[in-house]
Amino acid sequence: MPEKLKVGVVAIQGDFEAHAKCLASINCEPVRVLWKSDLAPLSALILPGGESTTISRGLTRQSLYQPIRDFVATGRPVLGTCAGAILLASRVVARESDSSFETIGALNVTAVRNAYGTQVDSFSSFPDLGTEKCADLQDLKCVFIRAPKLIDLGSEVEVLLRVKEAPVLVRQGKVLAATFHPELTLDTRVHVLLLSLVKR
Amino acid sequence: MNQRNTGNEDIRARSLEIKIGLAEMLKGGVIMDVTTPDEAKVAEESGASAVMALERVPSDIRRDGGVARMCSVEIIEGIQKSVSIPVMAKVRIGHFAEAQILDELGVDFIDESEVLTPADEAHHVDKAPFRSPFVCGARNLGEALRRISEGAAMIRTKGEAGSGNIVEAVRHLRQLNGDIRALAALLPEEMPSAAKELQAPLALVKEVADKQGLPVPNFAAGGIATPADAALCMALGAEAVFVGSGIFKSADPSARAKAVVHATTHWRDPGEVLNASRGLGEAMPGIELSTLKESERLANRGW
């Protein structure tokens, strides 16, 4: 039996257990990440959904920003979903009253937080047809919860899926970001996509 | 796997899946009671995953007596403007008109709460038609399933709000989880009788037995005052915690808020819960529950 791939999930706050379940179901070993030392044995890393402000405070408290940047620099793949996507972005736009926070800055996009509104504006949808970058994901149900939008994409950022014209799944090298929650459905295709980026 | 729907139209937020989605996002976090935009900012800066907008925290409601109602619209709007994390607010049990106001305001979660004075002594709000998700208190599995059948997207223990005493939250967590374990041990033909005893719909009872868990997230609330209280609730199976009077009735709210957040993240690690417990100053004053009259116990409200 080949050893299972260890995939980390940042476990400060949010739906990290849902990601862990997805990973276990595709024969990976999920690892809760709270400390720098947790990152060493990992083949890939996930920043889960949750509250981006809360997780950012935790990343600061745990001194995890630089270790995650270093992790990305080693060429190991990273997936951020919703709050995780915001934390991967180079730039974040929010309302004037919002507190600012540091990001990992691994994805050359601007994240607009709560871009669709409050929870009463949350929704689910399927990707726009004709964005053929990821033809095999076109029937993927996308669940958006107080979701951000990604704008001002750098030329190195590839759009894999759009919903109502907005990019919802993007890739820059080994960095993947989804503004929706693949971990909330039983569909593990986005997790499989992350694993496909692992160097074997 | 769901079928692609024709015309690519949205399934709007009414679906329970979307409502439970936000409850999922709040897991592992701390939801804090706040009464002003400034308190909301302190909570957000300290790492709260959401705030509960209130006119008075439960310990003040207890002290003042009288009728406790939904928070004023101005306070809720002020708090919504001041933070980017989700904003929740409470309605009286059964007061669907208050709930409709909160839905119009676009609050992120409605707490149909025993902390306020009940408006209906027989019926809870029919929660399914609302756009905002609902959280409701429960002391046991039957009560939790009745609330879920009405459309609640999150269950929390009732605990004894405003008491600074964790004993009721612990009782409710142990009761609920014990009820689930007992149900999981039953044979299929014993389910209808279990449903009758629980006073809950058979389909939900079967689902809980299969899953060995609730179909919605289960958080702890009522009496949490220290980092250790939060860690205790997480270890007993709560997926996140609500802290009411415990933060802003303590000597140093910002330090205590950060400490409770840290203990909730690190509840598995006693060394970190210890670190979170240093230098906090006075906790809120607590109430020994045997000194409360039955009529003063908020957890007895709800049916």
Short mmCIF file of C-alpha atoms in Angstrom, two decimals:
data_model
loop_
_atom_site.label_atom_id
_atom_site.label_comp_id
_atom_site.label_asym_id
_atom_site.label_seq_id
_atom_site.Cartn_x
_atom_site.Cartn_y
_atom_site.Cartn_z
CA MET A 1 0.00 0.00 0.00
CA PRO A 2 1.45 3.35 -0.97
CA GLU A 3 1.43 5.85 1.88
CA LYS A 4 -1.56 8.23 1.88
CA LEU A 5 -0.92 11.83 0.87
CA LYS A 6 -1.03 14.16 3.85
CA VAL A 7 -3.08 17.28 3.11
CA GLY A 8 -3.28 20.05 5.70
CA VAL A 9 -6.36 22.10 6.54
CA VAL A 10 -5.85 25.34 8.45
CA ALA A 11 -7.96 24.70 11.58
CA ILE A 12 -8.23 28.12 13.23
CA GLN A 13 -11.94 28.58 12.56
CA GLY A 14 -14.48 27.58 9.91
CA ASP A 15 -15.56 24.40 8.13
CA PHE A 16 -12.18 22.66 8.27
CA GLU A 17 -13.86 19.39 9.33
CA ALA A 18 -15.91 19.40 6.11
CA HIS A 19 -12.67 19.64 4.10
CA ALA A 20 -11.16 16.86 6.20
CA LYS A 21 -14.13 14.61 5.36
CA CYS A 22 -13.73 15.35 1.63
CA LEU A 23 -10.02 14.53 1.81
CA ALA A 24 -10.62 11.29 3.72
CA SER A 25 -13.18 10.22 1.14
CA ILE A 26 -10.58 10.49 -1.65
CA ASN A 27 -8.04 8.46 0.30
CA CYS A 28 -5.91 11.30 1.69
CA GLU A 29 -4.90 11.84 5.28
CA PRO A 30 -6.25 15.20 6.50
CA VAL A 31 -4.04 17.05 8.98
CA ARG A 32 -5.24 19.94 11.19
CA VAL A 33 -2.83 22.86 10.83
CA LEU A 34 -2.41 25.29 13.72
CA TRP A 35 1.36 25.64 14.00
CA LYS A 36 4.27 26.17 11.62
CA SER A 37 5.58 22.69 12.43
CA ASP A 38 2.33 21.14 11.16
CA LEU A 39 3.20 22.22 7.62
CA ALA A 40 6.41 20.20 7.16
CA PRO A 41 4.99 16.76 6.23
CA LEU A 42 2.21 18.07 3.98
CA SER A 43 1.85 17.53 0.23
CA ALA A 44 -0.81 20.23 -0.10
CA LEU A 45 -2.66 22.76 2.05
CA ILE A 46 -6.25 24.01 2.26
CA LEU A 47 -7.46 27.31 3.69
CA PRO A 48 -11.12 26.56 4.50
CA GLY A 49 -14.31 28.57 4.51
CA GLY A 50 -15.16 30.48 7.66
CA GLU A 51 -14.94 34.13 8.64
CA SER A 52 -11.95 35.73 6.93
CA THR A 53 -11.45 38.35 9.67
CA THR A 54 -11.51 35.66 12.36
CA ILE A 55 -9.09 33.39 10.49
CA SER A 56 -6.76 36.32 9.73
CA ARG A 57 -6.61 37.22 13.43
CA GLY A 58 -5.75 33.59 14.13
CA LEU A 59 -3.05 33.45 11.43
CA THR A 60 -1.45 36.49 13.07
CA ARG A 61 -1.74 35.02 16.56
CA GLN A 62 -0.26 31.71 15.38
CA SER A 63 2.49 33.48 13.33
CA LEU A 64 1.40 31.43 10.30
CA TYR A 65 1.44 34.02 7.50
CA GLN A 66 5.13 33.71 6.61
CA PRO A 67 5.28 29.91 6.98
CA ILE A 68 2.32 29.58 4.57
CA ARG A 69 4.03 31.93 2.09
CA ASP A 70 7.13 29.77 2.39
CA PHE A 71 4.99 26.67 1.86
CA VAL A 72 3.60 28.14 -1.38
CA ALA A 73 7.16 29.04 -2.46
CA THR A 74 8.21 25.38 -2.21
CA GLY A 75 5.79 24.64 -5.06
CA ARG A 76 3.34 22.61 -3.03
CA PRO A 77 -0.29 23.21 -4.07
CA VAL A 78 -2.72 25.30 -2.01
CA LEU A 79 -6.52 25.62 -2.22
CA GLY A 80 -8.49 28.43 -0.61
CA THR A 81 -12.30 28.32 -0.45
CA CYS A 82 -14.34 31.50 0.18
CA ALA A 83 -12.61 33.02 3.25
CA GLY A 84 -9.55 31.00 2.22
CA ALA A 85 -9.65 32.58 -1.25
CA ILE A 86 -9.76 36.05 0.32
CA LEU A 87 -6.73 35.20 2.46
CA LEU A 88 -4.76 34.01 -0.60
CA ALA A 89 -5.47 37.21 -2.58
CA SER A 90 -2.85 39.93 -3.02
CA ARG A 91 -5.38 42.69 -2.37
CA VAL A 92 -8.66 42.96 -0.43
CA VAL A 93 -11.38 45.56 -0.86
CA ALA A 94 -13.87 46.10 1.93
CA ARG A 95 -16.12 48.82 3.25
CA GLU A 96 -14.45 51.83 4.81
CA SER A 97 -15.45 50.80 8.33
CA ASP A 98 -14.01 47.29 7.97
CA SER A 99 -10.82 46.44 9.76
CA SER A 100 -7.98 45.69 7.38
CA PHE A 101 -5.98 42.52 7.57
CA GLU A 102 -2.88 40.95 6.19
CA THR A 103 -3.18 38.37 3.39
CA ILE A 104 -0.88 35.62 2.15
CA GLY A 105 -0.71 37.33 -1.24
CA ALA A 106 -0.15 34.19 -3.33
CA LEU A 107 -2.84 34.99 -5.89
CA ASN A 108 -2.67 38.11 -8.05
CA VAL A 109 -6.31 39.20 -7.67
CA THR A 110 -8.33 41.66 -5.65
CA ALA A 111 -10.90 40.03 -3.37
CA VAL A 112 -14.10 41.97 -2.69
CA ARG A 113 -15.52 40.71 0.59
CA ASN A 114 -19.26 40.04 1.03
CA ALA A 115 -19.66 41.10 -2.60
CA TYR A 116 -23.14 39.63 -3.01
CA GLY A 117 -24.54 40.97 0.28
CA THR A 118 -25.51 39.35 3.58
CA GLN A 119 -26.68 35.79 4.24
CA VAL A 120 -30.11 36.51 2.75
CA ASP A 121 -28.31 36.94 -0.59
CA SER A 122 -26.44 33.62 -0.36
CA PHE A 123 -27.28 31.17 -3.15
CA SER A 124 -26.25 28.11 -5.09
CA SER A 125 -25.79 27.88 -8.84
CA PHE A 126 -24.10 25.98 -11.64
CA PRO A 127 -21.19 27.36 -13.68
CA ASP A 128 -21.79 29.41 -16.83
CA LEU A 129 -21.68 27.25 -19.92
CA GLY A 130 -18.96 27.96 -22.43
CA THR A 131 -16.14 28.69 -20.02
CA GLU A 132 -14.40 25.62 -21.38
CA LYS A 133 -11.24 25.83 -19.29
CA CYS A 134 -12.75 23.15 -17.10
CA ALA A 135 -15.37 21.42 -19.24
CA ASP A 136 -15.55 18.49 -16.85
CA LEU A 137 -16.61 20.75 -13.96
CA GLN A 138 -19.55 22.37 -15.73
CA ASP A 139 -22.14 20.44 -13.74
CA LEU A 140 -20.47 21.23 -10.41
CA LYS A 141 -22.97 22.65 -7.93
CA CYS A 142 -21.48 25.82 -6.44
CA VAL A 143 -22.71 26.95 -3.00
CA PHE A 144 -22.03 30.62 -2.23
CA ILE A 145 -22.27 31.75 1.42
CA ARG A 146 -21.70 35.49 1.95
CA ALA A 147 -19.26 35.02 -0.88
CA PRO A 148 -16.51 37.33 -2.13
CA LYS A 149 -15.83 38.26 -5.77
CA LEU A 150 -12.43 38.21 -7.41
CA ILE A 151 -11.59 41.20 -9.62
CA ASP A 152 -8.50 42.74 -11.29
CA LEU A 153 -7.06 39.35 -12.17
CA GLY A 154 -3.39 39.37 -13.16
CA SER A 155 -2.51 37.91 -16.56
CA GLU A 156 -0.99 34.84 -14.87
CA VAL A 157 -4.36 33.99 -13.25
CA GLU A 158 -6.40 31.46 -15.21
CA VAL A 159 -10.20 31.40 -14.81
CA LEU A 160 -11.43 27.80 -14.58
CA LEU A 161 -15.12 28.48 -13.85
CA ARG A 162 -17.46 31.44 -13.89
CA VAL A 163 -20.93 31.94 -12.42
CA LYS A 164 -22.95 34.84 -13.81
CA GLU A 165 -19.72 35.98 -15.48
CA ALA A 166 -17.82 36.35 -12.21
CA PRO A 167 -14.72 34.14 -11.85
CA VAL A 168 -15.48 31.59 -9.12
CA LEU A 169 -12.64 29.07 -9.55
CA VAL A 170 -9.20 30.38 -10.53
CA ARG A 171 -5.68 29.06 -10.69
CA GLN A 172 -2.28 30.69 -10.60
CA GLY A 173 0.40 28.01 -10.88
CA LYS A 174 -0.23 25.69 -7.94
CA VAL A 175 -2.56 28.08 -6.15
CA LEU A 176 -6.29 27.34 -6.53
CA ALA A 177 -9.04 29.56 -5.19
CA ALA A 178 -12.81 29.04 -5.13
CA THR A 179 -15.26 31.72 -4.01
CA PHE A 180 -17.79 28.93 -3.38
CA HIS A 181 -17.69 25.90 -1.05
CA PRO A 182 -16.83 22.61 -2.78
CA GLU A 183 -16.52 21.11 0.72
CA LEU A 184 -20.25 21.59 1.42
CA THR A 185 -21.37 19.20 -1.32
CA LEU A 186 -20.46 15.55 -1.62
CA ASP A 187 -18.72 16.38 -4.90
CA THR A 188 -14.93 16.12 -4.42
CA ARG A 189 -13.81 17.17 -7.90
CA VAL A 190 -12.15 20.39 -6.73
CA HIS A 191 -10.21 18.44 -4.10
CA VAL A 192 -9.17 15.95 -6.79
CA LEU A 193 -8.02 18.89 -8.90
CA LEU A 194 -5.86 20.09 -5.98
CA LEU A 195 -4.30 16.63 -5.66
CA SER A 196 -3.57 16.54 -9.39
CA LEU A 197 -1.15 19.44 -8.79
CA VAL A 198 0.91 17.47 -6.28
CA LYS A 199 4.32 16.44 -7.66
CA ARG A 200 4.65 12.67 -7.42
CA MET B 1 -25.22 14.41 -7.13
CA ASN B 2 -27.73 17.09 -8.04
CA GLN B 3 -29.00 17.48 -11.57
CA ARG B 4 -28.04 20.66 -13.36
CA ASN B 5 -31.21 22.70 -13.40
CA THR B 6 -32.49 24.07 -16.65
CA GLY B 7 -31.90 27.70 -17.50
CA ASN B 8 -29.12 27.94 -14.92
CA GLU B 9 -31.44 29.74 -12.50
CA ASP B 10 -30.44 30.10 -8.89
CA ILE B 11 -31.94 28.09 -6.14
CA ARG B 12 -32.55 31.06 -3.86
CA ALA B 13 -31.53 31.29 -0.28
CA ARG B 14 -34.73 29.75 0.96
CA SER B 15 -33.22 26.30 0.68
CA LEU B 16 -32.11 24.81 3.98
CA GLU B 17 -28.75 23.86 2.46
CA ILE B 18 -27.81 27.52 2.03
CA LYS B 19 -28.94 28.33 5.55
CA ILE B 20 -26.97 25.46 7.07
CA GLY B 21 -24.02 26.63 4.95
CA LEU B 22 -23.58 29.73 7.10
CA ALA B 23 -23.85 27.66 10.28
CA GLU B 24 -21.02 25.50 8.87
CA MET B 25 -18.90 28.63 8.35
CA LEU B 26 -19.35 29.62 12.00
CA LYS B 27 -17.96 26.35 13.35
CA GLY B 28 -14.91 26.48 15.57
CA GLY B 29 -15.66 30.09 16.41
CA VAL B 30 -17.11 32.32 19.11
CA ILE B 31 -20.31 34.34 18.66
CA MET B 32 -20.43 37.28 21.06
CA ASP B 33 -23.34 39.31 22.44
CA VAL B 34 -22.86 43.04 21.79
CA THR B 35 -25.03 46.06 22.53
CA THR B 36 -23.24 48.85 20.61
CA PRO B 37 -21.21 49.27 17.39
CA ASP B 38 -18.11 49.86 19.54
CA GLU B 39 -18.57 46.54 21.34
CA ALA B 40 -19.11 44.88 17.95
CA LYS B 41 -15.76 46.28 16.75
CA VAL B 42 -14.02 45.00 19.90
CA ALA B 43 -15.58 41.57 19.31
CA GLU B 44 -14.52 41.51 15.64
CA GLU B 45 -10.98 42.67 16.44
CA SER B 46 -10.73 39.98 19.10
CA GLY B 47 -11.57 37.25 16.60
CA ALA B 48 -15.33 36.72 17.07
CA SER B 49 -16.82 34.80 14.13
CA ALA B 50 -20.14 36.66 14.48
CA VAL B 51 -21.92 39.05 16.83
CA MET B 52 -25.38 38.94 18.37
CA ALA B 53 -26.98 42.39 18.45
CA LEU B 54 -28.87 43.01 21.68
CA GLU B 55 -30.23 45.95 23.62
CA ARG B 56 -29.21 44.38 26.94
CA VAL B 57 -27.06 41.34 27.62
CA PRO B 58 -28.89 38.48 29.38
CA SER B 59 -27.53 39.27 32.86
CA ASP B 60 -29.00 42.79 32.60
CA ILE B 61 -32.31 41.42 31.29
CA ARG B 62 -32.35 39.17 34.35
CA ARG B 63 -31.58 42.11 36.67
CA ASP B 64 -34.04 44.57 35.10
CA GLY B 65 -37.00 42.19 34.71
CA GLY B 66 -40.00 43.31 32.68
CA VAL B 67 -40.61 42.30 29.07
CA ALA B 68 -37.53 41.72 26.92
CA ARG B 69 -38.17 42.30 23.21
CA MET B 70 -36.31 42.32 19.89
CA CYS B 71 -33.44 44.82 19.78
CA SER B 72 -34.19 48.25 18.31
CA VAL B 73 -33.73 48.57 14.56
CA GLU B 74 -31.24 51.45 14.99
CA ILE B 75 -28.91 49.37 17.15
CA ILE B 76 -29.00 46.47 14.69
CA GLU B 77 -28.33 48.75 11.71
CA GLY B 78 -25.51 50.48 13.56
CA ILE B 79 -23.87 47.16 14.30
CA GLN B 80 -24.39 45.91 10.73
CA LYS B 81 -22.56 49.02 9.49
CA SER B 82 -19.69 48.65 11.92
CA VAL B 83 -18.51 45.07 11.24
CA SER B 84 -17.98 42.72 8.30
CA ILE B 85 -18.57 39.49 10.25
CA PRO B 86 -22.14 38.08 10.35
CA VAL B 87 -24.67 39.91 12.54
CA MET B 88 -27.33 37.94 14.38
CA ALA B 89 -30.28 39.20 16.40
CA LYS B 90 -32.88 37.68 18.72
CA VAL B 91 -36.66 37.50 18.43
CA ARG B 92 -39.17 36.42 21.06
CA ILE B 93 -40.34 32.80 20.79
CA GLY B 94 -43.24 32.67 18.34
CA HIS B 95 -42.97 36.35 17.34
CA PHE B 96 -42.92 35.95 13.58
CA ALA B 97 -43.53 39.66 13.00
CA GLU B 98 -40.29 40.53 14.80
CA ALA B 99 -38.61 37.84 12.69
CA GLN B 100 -40.00 39.39 9.51
CA ILE B 101 -38.42 42.72 10.49
CA LEU B 102 -35.03 41.06 10.99
CA ASP B 103 -35.41 39.25 7.66
CA GLU B 104 -36.10 42.61 5.98
CA LEU B 105 -33.00 44.04 7.67
CA GLY B 106 -30.99 41.20 6.16
CA VAL B 107 -29.55 39.97 9.44
CA ASP B 108 -27.39 36.90 8.90
CA PHE B 109 -29.01 34.68 11.55
CA ILE B 110 -32.19 35.01 13.65
CA ASP B 111 -32.09 33.57 17.19
CA GLU B 112 -35.59 32.63 18.33
CA SER B 113 -34.57 32.93 21.93
CA GLU B 114 -35.80 32.02 25.39
CA VAL B 115 -33.70 34.95 26.69
CA LEU B 116 -36.46 37.28 25.48
CA THR B 117 -39.99 37.12 26.88
CA PRO B 118 -42.00 34.56 24.86
CA ALA B 119 -44.72 35.95 22.58
CA ASP B 120 -46.51 32.65 22.04
CA GLU B 121 -46.92 29.98 24.69
CA ALA B 122 -47.71 27.15 22.25
CA HIS B 123 -46.06 27.80 18.91
CA HIS B 124 -42.60 28.65 17.67
CA VAL B 125 -42.04 30.61 14.45
CA ASP B 126 -42.50 28.67 11.22
CA LYS B 127 -38.91 29.25 10.11
CA ALA B 128 -38.79 27.66 6.66
CA PRO B 129 -40.27 30.57 4.64
CA PHE B 130 -37.68 33.08 5.88
CA ARG B 131 -34.58 34.04 3.90
CA SER B 132 -32.50 34.41 7.07
CA PRO B 133 -31.54 31.18 8.78
CA PHE B 134 -32.71 30.53 12.35
CA VAL B 135 -30.94 29.21 15.43
CA CYS B 136 -32.98 27.88 18.37
CA GLY B 137 -32.17 26.65 21.85
CA ALA B 138 -32.72 23.05 22.93
CA ARG B 139 -32.27 21.06 26.14
CA ASN B 140 -32.61 17.61 24.61
CA LEU B 141 -32.99 15.77 21.31
CA GLY B 142 -36.78 16.01 21.14
CA GLU B 143 -36.71 19.77 21.53
CA ALA B 144 -33.89 20.06 18.96
CA LEU B 145 -35.82 17.99 16.40
CA ARG B 146 -39.01 19.98 16.89
CA ARG B 147 -37.06 23.16 16.13
CA ILE B 148 -35.37 21.56 13.12
CA SER B 149 -38.75 20.39 11.80
CA GLU B 150 -39.89 24.02 12.01
CA GLY B 151 -36.91 24.99 9.83
CA ALA B 152 -34.06 25.84 12.23
CA ALA B 153 -30.63 25.66 10.56
CA MET B 154 -28.65 25.55 13.80
CA ILE B 155 -29.29 24.28 17.32
CA ARG B 156 -27.64 25.64 20.43
CA THR B 157 -27.94 24.52 24.02
CA LYS B 158 -30.10 26.81 26.11
CA GLY B 159 -27.84 26.68 29.11
CA GLU B 160 -28.94 29.29 31.62
CA ALA B 161 -28.29 32.64 29.94
CA GLY B 162 -26.93 35.51 32.02
CA SER B 163 -26.02 33.24 34.93
CA GLY B 164 -22.27 32.88 34.34
CA ASN B 165 -22.92 29.28 35.37
CA ILE B 166 -21.99 26.54 32.88
CA VAL B 167 -23.89 23.72 34.58
CA GLU B 168 -27.04 23.92 32.43
CA ALA B 169 -25.14 24.08 29.12
CA VAL B 170 -23.21 20.98 30.20
CA ARG B 171 -26.46 19.24 31.16
CA HIS B 172 -28.01 20.06 27.76
CA LEU B 173 -24.95 18.97 25.75
CA ARG B 174 -24.71 15.67 27.63
CA GLN B 175 -28.46 15.11 27.37
CA LEU B 176 -28.58 15.79 23.62
CA ASN B 177 -25.56 13.66 22.81
CA GLY B 178 -26.75 10.90 25.15
CA ASP B 179 -30.16 10.94 23.45
CA ILE B 180 -28.44 10.56 20.06
CA ARG B 181 -26.32 7.62 21.27
CA ALA B 182 -29.39 5.92 22.72
CA LEU B 183 -31.29 6.39 19.46
CA ALA B 184 -28.42 4.98 17.39
CA ALA B 185 -28.58 1.77 19.43
CA LEU B 186 -32.25 1.09 18.58
CA LEU B 187 -33.52 -1.37 15.98
CA PRO B 188 -35.37 -0.01 12.93
CA GLU B 189 -38.74 -1.25 14.21
CA GLU B 190 -38.21 0.68 17.45
CA MET B 191 -38.01 4.06 15.68
CA PRO B 192 -41.73 4.93 15.65
CA SER B 193 -41.96 4.48 19.41
CA ALA B 194 -38.78 6.56 19.87
CA ALA B 195 -40.30 9.30 17.72
CA LYS B 196 -43.41 9.24 19.87
CA GLU B 197 -41.38 9.60 23.05
CA LEU B 198 -39.23 12.36 21.60
CA GLN B 199 -42.34 14.13 20.25
CA ALA B 200 -40.48 14.58 16.98
CA PRO B 201 -41.16 13.62 13.33
CA LEU B 202 -40.26 10.02 12.50
CA ALA B 203 -38.27 10.94 9.37
CA LEU B 204 -35.97 13.22 11.37
CA VAL B 205 -35.61 10.64 14.13
CA LYS B 206 -34.50 8.03 11.56
CA GLU B 207 -32.07 10.51 10.00
CA VAL B 208 -30.44 11.22 13.38
CA ALA B 209 -30.15 7.48 14.10
CA ASP B 210 -28.48 6.88 10.71
CA LYS B 211 -26.12 9.84 10.94
CA GLN B 212 -25.55 9.51 14.68
CA GLY B 213 -25.78 13.27 14.79
CA LEU B 214 -28.12 16.19 14.14
CA PRO B 215 -28.77 17.24 10.53
CA VAL B 216 -27.69 20.80 11.49
CA PRO B 217 -24.71 22.14 13.47
CA ASN B 218 -24.96 22.12 17.26
CA PHE B 219 -23.39 24.98 19.24
CA ALA B 220 -23.15 25.69 22.97
CA ALA B 221 -24.69 28.72 24.70
CA GLY B 222 -25.77 29.89 28.12
CA GLY B 223 -23.43 30.51 31.04
CA ILE B 224 -20.05 30.47 29.25
CA ALA B 225 -17.78 32.92 31.11
CA THR B 226 -14.18 31.64 30.86
CA PRO B 227 -11.81 30.11 28.29
CA ALA B 228 -12.09 26.84 30.22
CA ASP B 229 -15.90 26.95 29.92
CA ALA B 230 -15.53 27.24 26.12
CA ALA B 231 -13.01 24.38 26.00
CA LEU B 232 -15.33 22.22 28.14
CA CYS B 233 -18.25 22.76 25.76
CA MET B 234 -16.12 21.99 22.69
CA ALA B 235 -14.84 18.80 24.34
CA LEU B 236 -18.44 17.77 25.07
CA GLY B 237 -19.25 17.98 21.37
CA ALA B 238 -20.31 21.58 20.74
CA GLU B 239 -19.13 22.79 17.31
CA ALA B 240 -18.81 26.46 18.34
CA VAL B 241 -19.79 28.63 21.30
CA PHE B 242 -21.96 31.64 22.01
CA VAL B 243 -20.78 33.96 24.78
CA GLY B 244 -23.38 36.37 26.09
CA SER B 245 -22.81 38.39 29.22
CA GLY B 246 -19.45 36.65 29.78
CA ILE B 247 -17.40 39.05 27.63
CA PHE B 248 -18.72 42.55 28.18
CA LYS B 249 -19.64 42.00 31.85
CA SER B 250 -16.04 41.03 32.66
CA ALA B 251 -13.23 43.32 33.84
CA ASP B 252 -11.33 43.37 30.50
CA PRO B 253 -13.67 42.49 27.59
CA SER B 254 -11.05 42.63 24.82
CA ALA B 255 -8.60 40.35 26.64
CA ARG B 256 -11.36 37.94 27.66
CA ALA B 257 -12.81 37.87 24.14
CA LYS B 258 -9.41 36.98 22.65
CA ALA B 259 -8.85 34.36 25.34
CA VAL B 260 -12.18 32.63 24.73
CA VAL B 261 -11.48 32.63 20.97
CA HIS B 262 -8.05 31.12 21.55
CA ALA B 263 -9.41 28.42 23.87
CA THR B 264 -12.14 27.55 21.36
CA THR B 265 -9.56 27.05 18.59
CA HIS B 266 -7.18 25.11 20.84
CA TRP B 267 -9.64 23.20 23.05
CA ARG B 268 -7.73 19.96 22.43
CA ASP B 269 -4.51 21.47 23.83
CA PRO B 270 -4.58 22.10 27.62
CA GLY B 271 -1.32 24.08 27.42
CA GLU B 272 -2.96 26.61 25.10
CA VAL B 273 -6.14 26.78 27.21
CA LEU B 274 -3.82 27.52 30.15
CA ASN B 275 -2.13 30.29 28.15
CA ALA B 276 -5.54 31.72 27.31
CA SER B 277 -6.51 31.71 30.99
CA ARG B 278 -3.72 34.02 32.23
CA GLY B 279 -4.13 37.67 33.12
CA LEU B 280 -7.83 38.09 32.43
CA GLY B 281 -8.93 39.91 35.56
CA GLU B 282 -12.36 39.30 37.06
CA ALA B 283 -14.89 37.12 35.24
CA MET B 284 -18.55 38.15 35.30
CA PRO B 285 -20.30 37.46 38.62
CA GLY B 286 -22.06 34.09 38.59
CA ILE B 287 -25.36 32.85 40.00
CA GLU B 288 -25.79 29.56 41.82
CA LEU B 289 -28.84 28.18 40.01
CA SER B 290 -30.52 26.72 43.10
CA THR B 291 -31.04 30.31 44.25
CA LEU B 292 -33.21 31.01 41.17
CA LYS B 293 -36.96 30.46 41.31
CA GLU B 294 -38.38 28.16 38.62
CA SER B 295 -40.03 31.20 37.03
CA GLU B 296 -36.63 32.90 36.77
CA ARG B 297 -35.12 30.06 34.76
CA LEU B 298 -34.96 31.13 31.12
CA ALA B 299 -34.23 27.60 29.87
CA ASN B 300 -37.78 26.51 30.77
CA ARG B 301 -39.16 28.76 28.04
CA GLY B 302 -39.88 27.06 24.70
CA TRP B 303 -42.07 24.07 23.96
#
